[in-house]
Amino acid sequence: MRNEEKVNSALKLAIVLPCFNEYESLGLAVSELYALLVEMADMGVLCRTSFLFFVDDGSTDETWSALVRLNEENSAIKGLKLSRNFGHQAALLAGLSAVTGLCDAAVSIDADLQQDPLAIKNFLDEFRKGADIVLGVRNDRDTDGWLKKLTASAFYSLMKTMGVNITPNHADYRLLSKRALDALALFPEPNNFLRATCHLLGYKISTVHFDVKERKFGQTKYTIKKMVKLALHGITSFSIIPLRMVASIGFLLFVCSMIMLLYALWQTLFVGTTVPGWASTIIPIYFIGGIQLICLGVVSEYIGQIYSTVKNRPRWICEDKLE
Ligand code: UDP
Ligand code: MG
């Protein structure tokens, strides 16, 4: 879609919502987002065929049956059911891939509606001004607990140190144009870390700030385990700096051991005062053993990435669909 067309014509928007056990949040998400679609259609910004697309990421509650009901009442509510819990990133990608070719732009947002949905209006303004990717950036972290704040800031500094290009405080609330969606389909990697992939597409990126509200229903579905997994995938699929660090540590230890070797030779051949010592034997063993295990762990993460890429298993499996 060319720029003049973006300004003059009503757009077909898809709003993609990954959900895992979000039965309680569905009512709010549908009423607020559908009202927004209708309001923007009345204003002539969106066309009336714009729709909400829910991805049920293997929920064990009533999420899917509620979506089936909502779809029967309103054809603007569509969705996809994954055969099991594939994780937020996979669910999001499944949704984006399902709406590719069916809309002029897609916005992804969490089903708990913690992210202010009104920011979608600003996303569309940026889209009309020519941006293909609009990233929602949260204004503050007041609604997060201390652990989430700490892990989030550690995550962004780690990503920066590792040379991964991501926008701080942007999660997965974003708009992607039709051509950005098409480009995203060219990244078939198993652990696609969308926040960084967006920066690889090369299309114009814009940002919009928004407020985050408290979760109204249920609890966070992002456990610490899921957050650590996401961070590890983010680093290992976008940076080889940890591997370089391993090589540097190896080199440093080699230099140290050469110095120790020369020292030992000197003591034996010229000084002759070699005293067998327990501490000086055991400390380097623990130290070097520990470093070797850490290095092995880093290398294993990358081998794990290669392993899952080579197996080329499906990133998600669709069990049911609501058209
Ligand atoms: N989610 C998902 N699969 C998962 C975990 C989470 O689809 O395995 C969805 C969840 O239903 C929500 C979004 O991802 O719509 C963000 O999760 P959540 O709100 O729990 O994360 P938080 O806001 O606490 O970081
Ligand atoms: Mg949330």
Short mmCIF file of C-alpha atoms and ligand atoms in Angstrom, two decimals:
data_model
loop_
_atom_site.label_atom_id
_atom_site.label_comp_id
_atom_site.label_asym_id
_atom_site.label_seq_id
_atom_site.Cartn_x
_atom_site.Cartn_y
_atom_site.Cartn_z
CA MET A 1 0.00 0.00 0.00
CA ARG A 2 1.52 3.34 -1.07
CA ASN A 3 1.55 6.39 1.22
CA GLU A 4 -1.29 8.34 -0.52
CA GLU A 5 -3.46 5.22 -0.26
CA LYS A 6 -2.62 4.94 3.45
CA VAL A 7 -3.84 8.50 4.04
CA ASN A 8 -6.95 8.37 1.88
CA SER A 9 -8.45 4.94 2.30
CA ALA A 10 -9.97 3.12 5.26
CA LEU A 11 -7.62 0.40 6.44
CA LYS A 12 -8.37 -3.18 7.26
CA LEU A 13 -6.81 -3.76 10.66
CA ALA A 14 -6.30 -7.07 12.44
CA ILE A 15 -5.72 -7.02 16.21
CA VAL A 16 -3.87 -10.15 17.30
CA LEU A 17 -4.18 -11.32 20.91
CA PRO A 18 -2.26 -14.35 22.19
CA CYS A 19 -4.04 -15.82 25.20
CA PHE A 20 -3.20 -18.52 27.69
CA ASN A 21 -5.91 -19.21 30.27
CA GLU A 22 -7.40 -15.74 29.77
CA TYR A 23 -11.07 -16.71 30.03
CA GLU A 24 -11.73 -13.99 32.59
CA SER A 25 -10.07 -11.26 30.49
CA LEU A 26 -11.87 -12.05 27.21
CA GLY A 27 -15.04 -10.05 27.92
CA LEU A 28 -13.10 -6.86 28.62
CA ALA A 29 -10.75 -7.37 25.65
CA VAL A 30 -13.62 -7.91 23.23
CA SER A 31 -15.80 -5.05 24.48
CA GLU A 32 -12.98 -2.46 24.54
CA LEU A 33 -11.25 -3.46 21.32
CA TYR A 34 -14.39 -4.05 19.30
CA ALA A 35 -15.73 -0.65 20.42
CA LEU A 36 -12.45 0.87 19.26
CA LEU A 37 -12.74 -0.82 15.84
CA VAL A 38 -16.33 0.44 15.45
CA GLU A 39 -15.38 3.96 16.55
CA MET A 40 -12.51 4.12 14.07
CA ALA A 41 -14.70 2.65 11.32
CA ASP A 42 -17.30 5.38 12.04
CA MET A 43 -14.54 7.95 11.69
CA GLY A 44 -13.61 6.44 8.31
CA VAL A 45 -10.12 5.42 9.52
CA LEU A 46 -10.74 1.67 9.46
CA CYS A 47 -12.93 -0.40 7.23
CA ARG A 48 -15.79 -2.42 8.72
CA THR A 49 -14.09 -5.71 7.91
CA SER A 50 -11.35 -5.06 10.49
CA PHE A 51 -11.27 -7.84 13.06
CA LEU A 52 -9.92 -9.23 16.34
CA PHE A 53 -7.83 -12.39 16.10
CA PHE A 54 -7.35 -14.42 19.28
CA VAL A 55 -4.75 -17.19 19.52
CA ASP A 56 -5.56 -19.69 22.24
CA ASP A 57 -2.13 -20.95 23.28
CA GLY A 58 -3.28 -24.31 24.63
CA SER A 59 -5.43 -22.93 27.46
CA THR A 60 -6.78 -25.38 30.00
CA ASP A 61 -9.67 -23.11 31.05
CA GLU A 62 -12.80 -22.03 29.11
CA THR A 63 -10.92 -19.66 26.78
CA TRP A 64 -11.63 -21.56 23.54
CA SER A 65 -15.30 -22.31 24.21
CA ALA A 66 -15.81 -18.63 25.06
CA LEU A 67 -14.13 -17.63 21.80
CA VAL A 68 -16.36 -20.02 19.83
CA ARG A 69 -19.40 -18.37 21.43
CA LEU A 70 -18.12 -14.86 20.75
CA ASN A 71 -17.43 -15.80 17.11
CA GLU A 72 -21.01 -17.04 16.69
CA GLU A 73 -22.32 -13.70 17.97
CA ASN A 74 -19.88 -11.47 16.10
CA SER A 75 -18.01 -12.37 12.90
CA ALA A 76 -15.35 -9.72 13.66
CA ILE A 77 -14.05 -12.06 16.36
CA LYS A 78 -11.87 -14.72 14.82
CA GLY A 79 -9.26 -17.02 16.23
CA LEU A 80 -7.00 -19.98 16.25
CA LYS A 81 -6.52 -22.75 18.79
CA LEU A 82 -3.04 -24.21 19.19
CA SER A 83 -2.84 -27.89 20.08
CA ARG A 84 -0.84 -27.17 23.27
CA ASN A 85 0.94 -24.36 25.10
CA PHE A 86 3.68 -23.30 22.65
CA GLY A 87 4.57 -20.10 24.52
CA HIS A 88 3.72 -16.45 24.00
CA GLN A 89 6.18 -15.79 21.13
CA ALA A 90 5.01 -18.82 19.14
CA ALA A 91 1.35 -17.94 19.76
CA LEU A 92 1.97 -14.38 18.62
CA LEU A 93 3.77 -15.56 15.48
CA ALA A 94 0.99 -18.05 14.75
CA GLY A 95 -1.54 -15.18 14.95
CA LEU A 96 0.54 -12.81 12.82
CA SER A 97 1.13 -15.50 10.23
CA ALA A 98 -2.62 -16.34 10.13
CA VAL A 99 -3.60 -12.69 9.46
CA THR A 100 -0.82 -12.11 6.87
CA GLY A 101 -2.51 -11.43 3.55
CA LEU A 102 -5.88 -10.73 5.21
CA CYS A 103 -5.25 -7.16 6.41
CA ASP A 104 -3.42 -3.90 5.62
CA ALA A 105 -1.82 -3.85 9.08
CA ALA A 106 -1.83 -5.91 12.26
CA VAL A 107 -1.51 -4.78 15.87
CA SER A 108 -0.45 -7.29 18.52
CA ILE A 109 -1.56 -6.70 22.09
CA ASP A 110 -1.81 -8.81 25.27
CA ALA A 111 -5.26 -10.26 25.97
CA ASP A 112 -5.26 -8.94 29.57
CA LEU A 113 -5.40 -5.43 28.06
CA GLN A 114 -2.80 -4.09 30.48
CA GLN A 115 -1.46 -2.05 27.56
CA ASP A 116 -3.63 1.00 26.83
CA PRO A 117 -5.62 0.06 23.68
CA LEU A 118 -6.22 3.73 22.83
CA ALA A 119 -2.57 3.92 21.76
CA ILE A 120 -3.68 1.99 18.63
CA LYS A 121 -5.02 5.33 17.31
CA ASN A 122 -1.49 6.77 17.59
CA PHE A 123 -0.05 3.61 15.99
CA LEU A 124 -2.32 4.23 13.00
CA ASP A 125 -1.25 7.89 12.80
CA GLU A 126 2.38 6.79 12.60
CA PHE A 127 1.47 4.15 10.03
CA ARG A 128 -0.24 6.79 7.89
CA LYS A 129 2.85 8.99 8.18
CA GLY A 130 4.84 6.20 6.56
CA ALA A 131 6.04 3.85 9.31
CA ASP A 132 5.85 0.12 8.57
CA ILE A 133 6.58 -0.86 12.14
CA VAL A 134 5.24 1.04 15.14
CA LEU A 135 6.60 -0.03 18.52
CA GLY A 136 4.61 0.63 21.68
CA VAL A 137 6.97 1.82 24.44
CA ARG A 138 5.67 1.82 28.01
CA ASN A 139 5.91 5.11 29.92
CA ASP A 140 6.87 3.54 33.26
CA ARG A 141 6.97 0.28 35.20
CA ASP A 142 4.78 1.36 38.13
CA THR A 143 2.47 -1.64 37.75
CA ASP A 144 5.35 -4.15 37.96
CA GLY A 145 6.56 -5.78 41.17
CA TRP A 146 10.20 -5.32 42.26
CA LEU A 147 11.26 -8.65 40.75
CA LYS A 148 9.79 -7.84 37.33
CA LYS A 149 11.36 -4.35 37.42
CA LEU A 150 14.74 -5.83 38.34
CA THR A 151 14.64 -8.62 35.74
CA ALA A 152 13.40 -6.22 33.05
CA SER A 153 16.20 -3.71 33.62
CA ALA A 154 18.79 -6.54 33.81
CA PHE A 155 17.34 -7.95 30.57
CA TYR A 156 17.64 -4.66 28.63
CA SER A 157 21.19 -3.94 29.88
CA LEU A 158 22.26 -7.50 29.06
CA MET A 159 20.78 -7.21 25.56
CA LYS A 160 22.63 -3.90 25.06
CA THR A 161 25.93 -5.41 26.26
CA MET A 162 25.42 -8.34 23.92
CA GLY A 163 24.91 -5.98 20.99
CA VAL A 164 21.27 -7.01 20.37
CA ASN A 165 19.33 -4.11 18.86
CA ILE A 166 16.03 -3.79 20.72
CA THR A 167 14.02 -0.80 21.92
CA PRO A 168 14.02 -0.61 25.75
CA ASN A 169 10.59 -0.99 27.38
CA HIS A 170 8.98 -2.23 24.19
CA ALA A 171 7.39 -5.65 24.61
CA ASP A 172 5.11 -7.06 21.94
CA TYR A 173 2.58 -4.24 21.59
CA ARG A 174 3.26 -3.13 18.02
CA LEU A 175 1.84 -2.47 14.60
CA LEU A 176 3.20 -4.21 11.52
CA SER A 177 2.23 -3.16 8.02
CA LYS A 178 1.27 -5.66 5.35
CA ARG A 179 4.76 -5.66 3.86
CA ALA A 180 6.39 -5.95 7.31
CA LEU A 181 4.20 -9.03 7.90
CA ASP A 182 5.27 -10.44 4.53
CA ALA A 183 8.92 -9.84 5.44
CA LEU A 184 8.45 -11.48 8.84
CA ALA A 185 7.27 -14.63 7.09
CA LEU A 186 10.80 -14.89 5.62
CA PHE A 187 12.21 -15.62 9.10
CA PRO A 188 11.39 -19.28 9.71
CA GLU A 189 13.71 -19.67 12.73
CA PRO A 190 12.27 -21.80 15.56
CA ASN A 191 12.83 -19.28 18.34
CA ASN A 192 12.00 -16.04 16.62
CA PHE A 193 12.59 -13.18 19.04
CA LEU A 194 10.21 -10.64 17.51
CA ARG A 195 11.47 -7.59 19.41
CA ALA A 196 14.86 -7.92 17.71
CA THR A 197 13.64 -9.33 14.38
CA CYS A 198 11.60 -6.13 13.80
CA HIS A 199 14.88 -4.22 13.64
CA LEU A 200 16.22 -6.58 10.98
CA LEU A 201 13.39 -6.00 8.51
CA GLY A 202 14.85 -2.68 7.41
CA TYR A 203 11.49 -0.90 7.14
CA LYS A 204 10.80 2.43 8.82
CA ILE A 205 10.26 2.11 12.57
CA SER A 206 8.38 4.57 14.74
CA THR A 207 7.57 4.53 18.45
CA VAL A 208 4.46 5.47 20.43
CA HIS A 209 4.41 5.80 24.24
CA PHE A 210 1.57 4.32 26.25
CA ASP A 211 0.52 3.65 29.86
CA VAL A 212 0.35 0.20 31.39
CA LYS A 213 -2.53 -0.63 33.72
CA GLU A 214 -2.79 -3.22 36.47
CA ARG A 215 -3.97 -6.67 35.35
CA LYS A 216 -7.75 -6.70 36.01
CA PHE A 217 -8.33 -10.48 35.89
CA GLY A 218 -6.20 -13.53 36.60
CA GLN A 219 -2.46 -13.58 37.15
CA THR A 220 0.59 -13.18 34.96
CA LYS A 221 1.16 -16.12 32.61
CA TYR A 222 4.81 -15.15 32.20
CA THR A 223 6.59 -17.22 34.82
CA ILE A 224 10.26 -16.58 35.71
CA LYS A 225 11.11 -19.77 33.77
CA LYS A 226 9.39 -18.39 30.64
CA MET A 227 11.17 -15.03 31.05
CA VAL A 228 14.61 -16.66 31.37
CA LYS A 229 13.87 -18.81 28.30
CA LEU A 230 12.88 -15.72 26.30
CA ALA A 231 16.04 -13.85 27.36
CA LEU A 232 18.29 -16.81 26.48
CA HIS A 233 16.64 -17.20 23.08
CA GLY A 234 16.93 -13.46 22.53
CA ILE A 235 20.66 -13.46 23.22
CA THR A 236 21.63 -16.70 21.51
CA SER A 237 19.70 -16.00 18.33
CA PHE A 238 20.97 -12.43 17.92
CA SER A 239 24.47 -12.26 19.40
CA ILE A 240 27.70 -14.25 19.28
CA ILE A 241 29.34 -12.05 21.93
CA PRO A 242 28.97 -14.78 24.63
CA LEU A 243 30.94 -17.17 22.39
CA ARG A 244 33.64 -14.53 21.94
CA MET A 245 33.70 -14.04 25.72
CA VAL A 246 34.25 -17.78 26.15
CA ALA A 247 37.19 -17.62 23.73
CA SER A 248 38.62 -14.59 25.60
CA ILE A 249 38.32 -16.37 28.97
CA GLY A 250 40.03 -19.42 27.46
CA PHE A 251 42.87 -17.25 26.18
CA LEU A 252 43.23 -15.48 29.55
CA LEU A 253 43.40 -18.81 31.38
CA PHE A 254 45.97 -20.08 28.88
CA VAL A 255 48.18 -17.04 29.54
CA CYS A 256 47.79 -17.57 33.33
CA SER A 257 48.67 -21.25 33.07
CA MET A 258 51.78 -20.42 30.98
CA ILE A 259 52.92 -18.00 33.70
CA MET A 260 52.28 -20.69 36.35
CA LEU A 261 54.20 -23.25 34.28
CA LEU A 262 57.21 -20.95 33.94
CA TYR A 263 57.03 -20.18 37.68
CA ALA A 264 56.93 -23.89 38.55
CA LEU A 265 59.86 -24.63 36.23
CA TRP A 266 61.84 -21.77 37.75
CA GLN A 267 61.14 -23.00 41.29
CA THR A 268 62.08 -26.61 40.46
CA LEU A 269 65.17 -25.99 38.34
CA PHE A 270 66.73 -22.96 39.99
CA VAL A 271 65.29 -22.39 43.48
CA GLY A 272 64.53 -25.97 44.48
CA THR A 273 61.95 -25.10 47.15
CA THR A 274 58.84 -26.81 45.76
CA VAL A 275 56.58 -27.55 48.70
CA PRO A 276 53.54 -29.71 47.90
CA GLY A 277 50.57 -27.51 48.96
CA TRP A 278 46.96 -28.49 49.19
CA ALA A 279 45.43 -25.03 48.73
CA SER A 280 47.49 -24.10 45.70
CA THR A 281 46.44 -27.37 44.05
CA ILE A 282 42.77 -27.45 44.92
CA ILE A 283 41.91 -23.75 44.29
CA PRO A 284 42.96 -23.70 40.61
CA ILE A 285 41.14 -27.01 40.06
CA TYR A 286 37.85 -25.59 41.38
CA PHE A 287 38.39 -22.26 39.66
CA ILE A 288 39.27 -23.61 36.25
CA GLY A 289 36.63 -26.38 36.56
CA GLY A 290 33.95 -23.75 37.31
CA ILE A 291 34.98 -21.54 34.40
CA GLN A 292 35.06 -24.53 32.06
CA LEU A 293 31.54 -25.53 33.08
CA ILE A 294 30.22 -21.99 32.54
CA CYS A 295 31.87 -21.88 29.11
CA LEU A 296 30.48 -25.28 28.26
CA GLY A 297 27.03 -24.05 29.31
CA VAL A 298 27.28 -21.04 26.98
CA VAL A 299 28.43 -23.18 24.07
CA SER A 300 25.64 -25.68 24.81
CA GLU A 301 23.02 -22.91 24.54
CA TYR A 302 24.19 -22.24 21.00
CA ILE A 303 24.34 -25.93 20.17
CA GLY A 304 20.77 -26.14 21.50
CA GLN A 305 19.75 -23.38 19.11
CA ILE A 306 21.43 -25.17 16.19
CA TYR A 307 19.79 -28.43 17.28
CA SER A 308 16.27 -26.99 17.24
CA THR A 309 16.91 -25.16 13.96
CA VAL A 310 18.24 -28.30 12.25
CA LYS A 311 15.29 -30.43 13.42
CA ASN A 312 13.02 -27.88 11.77
CA ARG A 313 9.99 -28.93 13.79
CA PRO A 314 6.77 -26.92 13.37
CA ARG A 315 6.79 -23.80 15.52
CA TRP A 316 3.16 -24.35 16.43
CA ILE A 317 0.35 -26.74 15.56
CA CYS A 318 -3.13 -25.45 14.87
CA GLU A 319 -5.99 -27.54 16.24
CA ASP A 320 -9.01 -25.41 15.34
CA LYS A 321 -9.82 -22.14 13.62
CA LEU A 322 -12.62 -19.58 13.77
CA GLU A 323 -13.09 -17.75 10.46
N1 UDP B 1 0.63 -15.80 26.94
C1 UDP B 1 0.55 -16.82 25.99
N2 UDP B 1 1.24 -17.98 26.22
C2 UDP B 1 2.01 -18.18 27.33
C3 UDP B 1 2.11 -17.12 28.27
C4 UDP B 1 1.41 -15.94 28.04
O1 UDP B 1 -0.15 -16.69 24.99
O2 UDP B 1 2.60 -19.25 27.47
C5 UDP B 1 -0.15 -14.57 26.71
C6 UDP B 1 -1.03 -14.13 27.87
O3 UDP B 1 -2.28 -14.76 27.85
C7 UDP B 1 -1.12 -12.63 27.64
C8 UDP B 1 0.24 -12.29 27.02
O4 UDP B 1 0.78 -13.51 26.54
O5 UDP B 1 -2.13 -12.29 26.70
C9 UDP B 1 1.18 -11.68 28.03
O6 UDP B 1 1.23 -12.49 29.21
P1 UDP B 1 1.07 -11.88 30.67
O7 UDP B 1 0.06 -10.78 30.66
O8 UDP B 1 0.80 -12.99 31.61
O9 UDP B 1 2.53 -11.29 30.91
P2 UDP B 1 2.93 -10.00 31.77
O10 UDP B 1 2.06 -8.87 31.32
O11 UDP B 1 2.69 -10.37 33.19
O12 UDP B 1 4.37 -9.81 31.44
MG MG B 2 0.00 -8.82 31.21
#
